[in-house]
Amino acid sequence: MSWMLVAAVLLATAGLLVLGVLAIRLWLDVRALAAGVDRASRALAAAAEDLAEAVPGSRAA
C-alpha cells in the first residue's frame, strides 16, 4: 500500500511540474505578444502623425 502513496505523490509532483512549465511558456508568450502590440501601437501612432501632417489644414494653430 505504501507504493501507491509514493506513486500518487510522484504523479501529483509531475503534474505540478508540467503546469509550472506551461505557466512559464505562457508568460513568455504573453511578454512577446505585449512587445508586438507595443511596436504596432507605436507604428500606428507614427503613421497617424505623418498622415495628419500630410493633410493640409488639419492642424489647428
Short mmCIF file of N, CA and C in Angstrom, two decimals:
data_model
loop_
_atom_site.label_atom_id
_atom_site.label_comp_id
_atom_site.label_asym_id
_atom_site.label_seq_id
_atom_site.Cartn_x
_atom_site.Cartn_y
_atom_site.Cartn_z
N MET A 1 0.83 -1.20 0.00
CA MET A 1 0.00 0.00 0.00
C MET A 1 0.86 1.25 0.00
N SER A 2 2.06 1.15 0.53
CA SER A 2 2.96 2.29 0.60
C SER A 2 3.38 2.76 -0.79
N TRP A 3 3.54 1.81 -1.72
CA TRP A 3 3.96 2.20 -3.06
C TRP A 3 2.89 3.00 -3.78
N MET A 4 1.61 2.79 -3.43
CA MET A 4 0.53 3.57 -4.04
C MET A 4 0.60 5.02 -3.59
N LEU A 5 0.94 5.23 -2.34
CA LEU A 5 1.08 6.59 -1.82
C LEU A 5 2.24 7.30 -2.50
N VAL A 6 3.36 6.59 -2.65
CA VAL A 6 4.52 7.16 -3.32
C VAL A 6 4.18 7.48 -4.78
N ALA A 7 3.49 6.58 -5.45
CA ALA A 7 3.10 6.81 -6.83
C ALA A 7 2.17 8.02 -6.95
N ALA A 8 1.24 8.17 -6.03
CA ALA A 8 0.33 9.30 -6.06
C ALA A 8 1.08 10.61 -5.85
N VAL A 9 2.03 10.61 -4.93
CA VAL A 9 2.81 11.83 -4.67
C VAL A 9 3.67 12.16 -5.88
N LEU A 10 4.29 11.15 -6.49
CA LEU A 10 5.11 11.40 -7.68
C LEU A 10 4.26 11.89 -8.85
N LEU A 11 3.08 11.34 -9.01
CA LEU A 11 2.18 11.78 -10.08
C LEU A 11 1.73 13.22 -9.85
N ALA A 12 1.40 13.54 -8.63
CA ALA A 12 1.00 14.92 -8.31
C ALA A 12 2.15 15.89 -8.53
N THR A 13 3.36 15.49 -8.14
CA THR A 13 4.53 16.34 -8.34
C THR A 13 4.80 16.55 -9.83
N ALA A 14 4.70 15.48 -10.61
CA ALA A 14 4.90 15.60 -12.05
C ALA A 14 3.84 16.52 -12.66
N GLY A 15 2.63 16.40 -12.21
CA GLY A 15 1.57 17.28 -12.71
C GLY A 15 1.84 18.73 -12.41
N LEU A 16 2.31 19.00 -11.19
CA LEU A 16 2.64 20.39 -10.83
C LEU A 16 3.81 20.91 -11.64
N LEU A 17 4.79 20.06 -11.91
CA LEU A 17 5.92 20.49 -12.74
C LEU A 17 5.47 20.81 -14.16
N VAL A 18 4.59 19.99 -14.70
CA VAL A 18 4.07 20.26 -16.05
C VAL A 18 3.30 21.57 -16.07
N LEU A 19 2.48 21.79 -15.07
CA LEU A 19 1.73 23.06 -15.00
C LEU A 19 2.67 24.25 -14.85
N GLY A 20 3.73 24.09 -14.10
CA GLY A 20 4.71 25.16 -13.95
C GLY A 20 5.40 25.49 -15.26
N VAL A 21 5.79 24.47 -16.00
CA VAL A 21 6.42 24.69 -17.31
C VAL A 21 5.46 25.37 -18.26
N LEU A 22 4.22 24.94 -18.26
CA LEU A 22 3.22 25.57 -19.14
C LEU A 22 2.98 27.03 -18.74
N ALA A 23 2.98 27.30 -17.45
CA ALA A 23 2.78 28.68 -16.99
C ALA A 23 3.95 29.57 -17.42
N ILE A 24 5.16 29.06 -17.36
CA ILE A 24 6.33 29.84 -17.78
C ILE A 24 6.27 30.09 -19.28
N ARG A 25 5.90 29.06 -20.06
CA ARG A 25 5.78 29.26 -21.51
C ARG A 25 4.70 30.29 -21.84
N LEU A 26 3.59 30.24 -21.12
CA LEU A 26 2.51 31.21 -21.34
C LEU A 26 2.99 32.62 -21.01
N TRP A 27 3.72 32.76 -19.90
CA TRP A 27 4.22 34.08 -19.50
C TRP A 27 5.16 34.64 -20.57
N LEU A 28 6.05 33.79 -21.10
CA LEU A 28 6.96 34.25 -22.15
C LEU A 28 6.21 34.64 -23.42
N ASP A 29 5.18 33.88 -23.78
CA ASP A 29 4.38 34.22 -24.96
C ASP A 29 3.61 35.52 -24.76
N VAL A 30 3.11 35.74 -23.56
CA VAL A 30 2.39 36.99 -23.28
C VAL A 30 3.34 38.17 -23.36
N ARG A 31 4.57 38.00 -22.86
CA ARG A 31 5.56 39.09 -22.95
C ARG A 31 5.87 39.40 -24.42
N ALA A 32 6.03 38.36 -25.24
CA ALA A 32 6.31 38.58 -26.65
C ALA A 32 5.12 39.25 -27.35
N LEU A 33 3.91 38.83 -27.01
CA LEU A 33 2.72 39.46 -27.59
C LEU A 33 2.61 40.92 -27.17
N ALA A 34 2.90 41.21 -25.92
CA ALA A 34 2.84 42.60 -25.44
C ALA A 34 3.86 43.47 -26.17
N ALA A 35 5.05 42.92 -26.40
CA ALA A 35 6.05 43.68 -27.14
C ALA A 35 5.59 43.94 -28.58
N GLY A 36 4.97 42.95 -29.20
CA GLY A 36 4.45 43.13 -30.55
C GLY A 36 3.33 44.17 -30.61
N VAL A 37 2.45 44.14 -29.63
CA VAL A 37 1.37 45.12 -29.57
C VAL A 37 1.94 46.52 -29.35
N ASP A 38 2.96 46.63 -28.53
CA ASP A 38 3.59 47.92 -28.28
C ASP A 38 4.22 48.47 -29.57
N ARG A 39 4.94 47.61 -30.29
CA ARG A 39 5.55 48.06 -31.56
C ARG A 39 4.48 48.49 -32.56
N ALA A 40 3.41 47.72 -32.66
CA ALA A 40 2.34 48.05 -33.60
C ALA A 40 1.64 49.36 -33.21
N SER A 41 1.45 49.56 -31.92
CA SER A 41 0.81 50.78 -31.44
C SER A 41 1.67 52.00 -31.76
N ARG A 42 2.98 51.86 -31.53
CA ARG A 42 3.88 52.98 -31.84
C ARG A 42 3.91 53.26 -33.34
N ALA A 43 3.89 52.21 -34.15
CA ALA A 43 3.88 52.39 -35.61
C ALA A 43 2.59 53.07 -36.06
N LEU A 44 1.47 52.68 -35.49
CA LEU A 44 0.19 53.32 -35.84
C LEU A 44 0.17 54.78 -35.42
N ALA A 45 0.72 55.08 -34.26
CA ALA A 45 0.75 56.48 -33.80
C ALA A 45 1.63 57.31 -34.72
N ALA A 46 2.77 56.76 -35.13
CA ALA A 46 3.65 57.49 -36.04
C ALA A 46 2.98 57.68 -37.40
N ALA A 47 2.29 56.66 -37.89
CA ALA A 47 1.60 56.78 -39.17
C ALA A 47 0.47 57.80 -39.09
N ALA A 48 -0.24 57.83 -37.99
CA ALA A 48 -1.31 58.82 -37.83
C ALA A 48 -0.74 60.23 -37.78
N GLU A 49 0.40 60.38 -37.14
CA GLU A 49 1.03 61.70 -37.08
C GLU A 49 1.50 62.12 -38.48
N ASP A 50 2.09 61.19 -39.22
CA ASP A 50 2.51 61.50 -40.59
C ASP A 50 1.32 61.86 -41.47
N LEU A 51 0.23 61.15 -41.29
CA LEU A 51 -0.97 61.43 -42.07
C LEU A 51 -1.54 62.79 -41.72
N ALA A 52 -1.53 63.13 -40.44
CA ALA A 52 -2.05 64.44 -40.02
C ALA A 52 -1.19 65.56 -40.57
N GLU A 53 0.12 65.33 -40.67
CA GLU A 53 1.00 66.36 -41.22
C GLU A 53 0.82 66.49 -42.74
N ALA A 54 0.44 65.39 -43.39
CA ALA A 54 0.31 65.40 -44.85
C ALA A 54 -0.99 66.07 -45.31
N VAL A 55 -2.01 66.10 -44.48
CA VAL A 55 -3.29 66.68 -44.86
C VAL A 55 -3.24 68.17 -44.59
N PRO A 56 -3.43 68.98 -45.65
CA PRO A 56 -3.37 70.44 -45.45
C PRO A 56 -4.55 70.95 -44.62
N GLY A 57 -4.26 71.83 -43.70
CA GLY A 57 -5.29 72.44 -42.86
C GLY A 57 -5.83 71.53 -41.78
N SER A 58 -5.15 70.44 -41.49
CA SER A 58 -5.67 69.52 -40.48
C SER A 58 -5.24 69.91 -39.08
N ARG A 59 -4.24 70.76 -38.97
CA ARG A 59 -3.75 71.15 -37.63
C ARG A 59 -4.36 72.50 -37.25
N ALA A 60 -4.84 72.55 -36.04
CA ALA A 60 -5.39 73.81 -35.53
C ALA A 60 -4.26 74.58 -34.87
N ALA A 61 -4.02 75.78 -35.34
CA ALA A 61 -2.89 76.56 -34.82
C ALA A 61 -3.28 77.43 -33.68
#
